[in-house]
Coordinates of N, CA and C in Angstrom, one line a residue:
M157 N -27.2 10.8 0.9 CA -26.0 10.5 1.7 C -25.7 11.8 2.4
T158 N -25.3 11.7 3.7 CA -24.9 12.9 4.4 C -23.6 12.6 5.1
E159 N -22.8 13.6 5.3 CA -21.5 13.5 6.0 C -21.4 14.6 7.0
L160 N -20.7 14.4 8.1 CA -20.4 15.4 9.1 C -19.5 16.4 8.4
M161 N -19.7 17.7 8.7 CA -18.9 18.8 8.1 C -17.6 19.0 8.9
I162 N -16.5 19.2 8.2 CA -15.2 19.4 8.9 C -14.6 20.8 8.4
R163 N -14.1 21.6 9.3 CA -13.5 22.8 9.0 C -12.2 22.9 9.9
D164 N -11.1 23.2 9.2 CA -9.8 23.3 9.9 C -9.5 22.1 10.8
G165 N -9.8 20.9 10.3 CA -9.5 19.7 10.9 C -10.4 19.3 12.1
D166 N -11.5 20.0 12.3 CA -12.4 19.7 13.4 C -13.9 19.7 12.8
Y167 N -14.8 19.0 13.6 CA -16.2 19.0 13.2 C -16.8 20.4 13.4
V168 N -17.8 20.7 12.6 CA -18.4 22.0 12.7 C -19.7 21.9 13.5
P169 N -19.8 22.7 14.6 CA -21.1 22.6 15.4 C -22.3 23.2 14.6
D170 N -23.5 22.7 14.9 CA -24.6 23.2 14.2 C -25.4 24.3 15.0
G171 N -24.9 24.7 16.1 CA -25.5 25.7 16.9 C -26.5 25.3 17.9
T172 N -26.9 24.0 17.8 CA -27.9 23.4 18.7 C -27.4 22.3 19.6
G173 N -26.1 22.2 19.7 CA -25.4 21.1 20.5 C -25.1 19.9 19.7
G174 N -25.4 19.9 18.4 CA -25.0 18.8 17.5 C -23.9 19.2 16.5
L175 N -23.8 18.4 15.5 CA -22.8 18.7 14.5 C -23.4 18.9 13.1
A176 N -22.9 19.9 12.4 CA -23.5 20.2 11.1 C -23.2 19.1 10.1
R177 N -24.1 18.9 9.2 CA -24.0 17.8 8.2 C -24.1 18.4 6.8
A178 N -23.5 17.7 5.8 CA -23.5 18.2 4.4 C -24.2 17.1 3.6
E179 N -24.8 17.5 2.5 CA -25.5 16.5 1.7 C -25.1 16.7 0.2
G180 N -25.3 15.7 -0.6 CA -25.0 15.7 -2.0 C -23.5 15.8 -2.3
N181 N -23.2 16.7 -3.2 CA -21.7 16.9 -3.6 C -21.0 17.4 -2.4
D182 N -21.6 18.2 -1.5 CA -20.9 18.8 -0.4 C -20.5 17.6 0.6
A183 N -21.4 16.6 0.6 CA -21.0 15.4 1.4 C -19.8 14.7 0.9
I184 N -19.7 14.6 -0.4 CA -18.5 14.0 -1.0 C -17.3 14.8 -0.7
L185 N -17.3 16.1 -0.8 CA -16.2 17.0 -0.4 C -15.8 16.8 1.0
Q186 N -16.8 16.7 1.9 CA -16.5 16.5 3.3 C -15.8 15.2 3.6
R187 N -16.2 14.1 2.8 CA -15.6 12.8 3.0 C -14.1 12.9 2.4
V188 N -13.9 13.6 1.3 CA -12.6 13.8 0.7 C -11.7 14.5 1.7
L189 N -12.2 15.6 2.3 CA -11.4 16.3 3.3 C -11.0 15.5 4.5
W190 N -12.0 14.7 4.9 CA -11.8 13.8 6.1 C -10.7 12.8 5.8
K191 N -10.8 12.2 4.6 CA -9.8 11.2 4.2 C -8.4 11.8 4.0
L192 N -8.3 13.0 3.6 CA -7.0 13.7 3.4 C -6.4 14.2 4.7
T193 N -7.2 14.5 5.7 CA -6.7 15.0 7.0 C -6.4 13.9 8.0
V194 N -7.1 12.8 7.9 CA -6.8 11.7 8.9 C -5.5 11.0 8.5
R195 N -4.7 10.8 9.5 CA -3.4 10.2 9.3 C -3.6 8.7 9.0
R196 N -3.0 8.3 7.8 CA -3.1 6.9 7.4 C -2.5 6.0 8.5
G197 N -3.3 5.0 8.9 CA -2.8 4.0 9.9 C -3.3 4.4 11.3
S198 N -4.0 5.5 11.5 CA -4.4 5.9 12.8 C -5.6 5.1 13.3
F199 N -6.3 4.4 12.5 CA -7.4 3.5 12.9 C -6.9 2.1 12.8
P200 N -6.7 1.4 13.9 CA -6.1 0.0 13.9 C -6.9 -0.9 13.0
F201 N -8.2 -0.8 13.0 CA -9.0 -1.8 12.2 C -9.2 -1.4 10.8
L202 N -8.8 -0.2 10.4 CA -8.9 0.4 9.0 C -7.5 1.0 8.7
P203 N -6.4 0.2 8.6 CA -5.1 0.7 8.3 C -4.9 1.4 7.0
E204 N -5.8 1.2 6.0 CA -5.7 1.9 4.7 C -6.4 3.2 4.7
L205 N -7.1 3.6 5.8 CA -7.9 4.8 5.8 C -7.0 6.0 6.1
G206 N -7.2 7.1 5.4 CA -6.5 8.3 5.6 C -5.3 8.5 4.6
S207 N -4.6 9.6 4.9 CA -3.5 9.9 3.9 C -2.1 10.0 4.7
R208 N -1.1 10.1 3.9 CA 0.2 10.3 4.4 C 0.7 11.7 4.1
L209 N -0.2 12.6 3.9 CA 0.2 14.0 3.6 C 1.0 14.6 4.7
Y210 N 0.8 14.1 5.9 CA 1.6 14.6 7.1 C 3.1 14.4 6.9
L211 N 3.5 13.5 6.0 CA 4.9 13.2 5.7 C 5.6 14.2 4.8
L212 N 4.8 15.1 4.1 CA 5.4 16.0 3.2 C 6.5 16.9 3.7
P213 N 6.4 17.4 4.9 CA 7.6 18.2 5.3 C 8.9 17.5 5.4
R214 N 8.9 16.2 5.5 CA 10.1 15.4 5.5 C 10.7 15.3 4.1
E215 N 10.0 15.5 3.1 CA 10.4 15.4 1.7 C 11.2 16.6 1.3
K216 N 12.2 16.4 0.4 CA 12.9 17.5 -0.2 C 11.9 18.4 -1.0
P217 N 12.0 19.7 -0.9 CA 11.1 20.6 -1.6 C 10.7 20.2 -3.0
G218 N 11.7 19.8 -3.8 CA 11.5 19.4 -5.2 C 10.7 18.2 -5.4
N219 N 10.5 17.3 -4.3 CA 9.8 16.1 -4.4 C 8.4 16.2 -3.9
R220 N 8.0 17.3 -3.2 CA 6.8 17.4 -2.4 C 5.5 17.3 -3.3
L221 N 5.5 18.0 -4.5 CA 4.4 17.9 -5.3 C 4.1 16.5 -5.8
A222 N 5.1 15.8 -6.2 CA 4.9 14.5 -6.7 C 4.4 13.6 -5.6
M223 N 4.9 13.7 -4.4 CA 4.5 12.9 -3.2 C 3.1 13.3 -2.8
A224 N 2.7 14.6 -2.9 CA 1.4 15.0 -2.6 C 0.4 14.4 -3.5
R225 N 0.7 14.3 -4.8 CA -0.2 13.7 -5.8 C -0.3 12.2 -5.4
Q226 N 0.8 11.5 -5.1 CA 0.7 10.1 -4.7 C -0.1 9.9 -3.5
Y227 N 0.1 10.7 -2.5 CA -0.7 10.6 -1.2 C -2.1 10.8 -1.4
V228 N -2.5 11.8 -2.2 CA -3.9 12.1 -2.5 C -4.6 10.9 -3.2
Q229 N -3.9 10.4 -4.2 CA -4.5 9.3 -5.0 C -4.7 8.1 -4.0
E230 N -3.7 7.8 -3.2 CA -3.7 6.7 -2.3 C -4.9 6.9 -1.3
A231 N -5.1 8.1 -0.8 CA -6.1 8.3 0.3 C -7.5 8.2 -0.3
L232 N -7.7 8.5 -1.6 CA -9.0 8.5 -2.2 C -9.3 7.3 -3.0
E233 N -8.4 6.3 -3.0 CA -8.7 5.0 -3.7 C -10.0 4.4 -3.2
G234 N -10.7 3.8 -4.1 CA -11.9 3.1 -3.7 C -13.1 4.0 -3.6
E235 N -13.0 5.3 -3.8 CA -14.2 6.2 -3.8 C -14.8 6.1 -5.2
D236 N -15.9 5.3 -5.3 CA -16.6 5.1 -6.5 C -17.1 6.4 -7.1
G237 N -16.9 6.6 -8.4 CA -17.3 7.8 -9.1 C -16.4 9.0 -8.9
L238 N -15.4 8.9 -8.1 CA -14.5 10.1 -7.8 C -13.2 9.9 -8.6
E239 N -12.8 11.0 -9.3 CA -11.5 11.0 -10.0 C -10.7 12.2 -9.6
V240 N -9.5 12.0 -9.3 CA -8.6 13.2 -9.0 C -8.0 13.6 -10.4
T241 N -8.3 14.9 -10.7 CA -7.9 15.5 -12.0 C -6.7 16.4 -11.9
G242 N -6.4 16.8 -10.7 CA -5.2 17.7 -10.5 C -4.9 17.9 -9.0
V243 N -3.6 18.2 -8.8 CA -3.2 18.5 -7.4 C -2.2 19.6 -7.5
E244 N -2.4 20.6 -6.7 CA -1.4 21.8 -6.7 C -1.0 21.9 -5.2
L245 N 0.3 22.3 -5.1 CA 0.8 22.5 -3.7 C 1.6 23.8 -3.8
T246 N 1.3 24.7 -2.9 CA 2.0 25.9 -2.7 C 2.5 26.0 -1.3
E247 N 3.6 26.7 -1.0 CA 4.1 26.8 0.3 C 4.4 28.3 0.6
E248 N 3.9 28.7 1.8 CA 4.1 30.1 2.2 C 4.3 30.1 3.8
H249 N 5.3 30.7 4.2 CA 5.6 30.9 5.6 C 5.4 29.6 6.5
G250 N 6.0 28.5 5.9 CA 6.0 27.2 6.7 C 4.7 26.5 6.6
M251 N 3.8 27.0 5.8 CA 2.5 26.3 5.7 C 2.3 25.9 4.2
G252 N 1.8 24.6 4.0 CA 1.6 24.2 2.7 C 0.1 24.3 2.4
L253 N -0.2 24.7 1.2 CA -1.6 24.9 0.8 C -1.9 23.9 -0.4
L254 N -2.8 22.9 -0.1 CA -3.0 21.9 -1.1 C -4.4 22.1 -1.8
K255 N -4.4 22.1 -3.1 CA -5.6 22.2 -3.8 C -5.8 21.0 -4.7
V256 N -6.9 20.3 -4.5 CA -7.2 19.0 -5.2 C -8.4 19.2 -6.1
E257 N -8.2 19.1 -7.4 CA -9.3 19.2 -8.4 C -9.8 17.7 -8.6
L258 N -11.2 17.6 -8.5 CA -11.8 16.3 -8.6 C -13.0 16.4 -9.6
T259 N -13.4 15.2 -10.0 CA -14.8 15.1 -10.6 C -15.4 14.0 -9.9
Y260 N -16.7 14.2 -9.6 CA -17.5 13.1 -9.0 C -18.7 12.9 -9.9
E261 N -18.8 11.7 -10.5 CA -19.9 11.4 -11.5 C -20.0 12.5 -12.5
G262 N -18.9 13.0 -13.0 CA -18.9 14.0 -14.0 C -19.0 15.5 -13.5
A263 N -19.3 15.7 -12.3 CA -19.3 17.1 -11.7 C -18.0 17.5 -11.2
P264 N -17.4 18.7 -11.6 CA -16.2 19.1 -11.1 C -16.3 19.7 -9.7
M265 N -15.3 19.5 -8.9 CA -15.3 20.1 -7.5 C -13.8 20.3 -7.1
T266 N -13.6 21.1 -6.1 CA -12.3 21.5 -5.6 C -12.3 21.3 -4.1
A267 N -11.2 20.7 -3.6 CA -11.0 20.6 -2.2 C -9.7 21.3 -1.8
G268 N -9.8 22.2 -0.8 CA -8.6 22.9 -0.4 C -8.3 22.5 1.0
L269 N -7.0 22.5 1.3 CA -6.5 22.0 2.6 C -5.2 22.7 3.0
A270 N -5.1 23.2 4.2 CA -3.9 23.7 4.7 C -3.1 22.6 5.4
L271 N -1.8 22.5 5.1 CA -0.9 21.5 5.7 C 0.1 22.2 6.6
K272 N 0.2 21.7 7.8 CA 1.1 22.3 8.8 C 2.4 21.5 8.7
E273 N 3.5 22.2 9.0 CA 4.8 21.5 9.1 C 5.0 20.9 10.4

């Protein structure tokens, strides 16, 4: 399985006019990052695709971590073999930093994502 690579919310060029691809566990991480960065409901024919993490700035600061956990779980539902084992949210200078701990078929992995207000 291969997935297009994403960095800072955009596809990564491969240097030859195409787009870089990831394989194996890296492909799973790329799919996770894609699902977490796509706004839920932005694809009319796939309304359940994506996350609602973009709504976090509207939440009271005390509720943001709980909502981040909910939004991550919701976005990654249906990913066979993938389990969310932890979600951390830190905020610095108006920027949220999200760290998602996962296991995929028993292998641990971490996805990190910057959230803009």
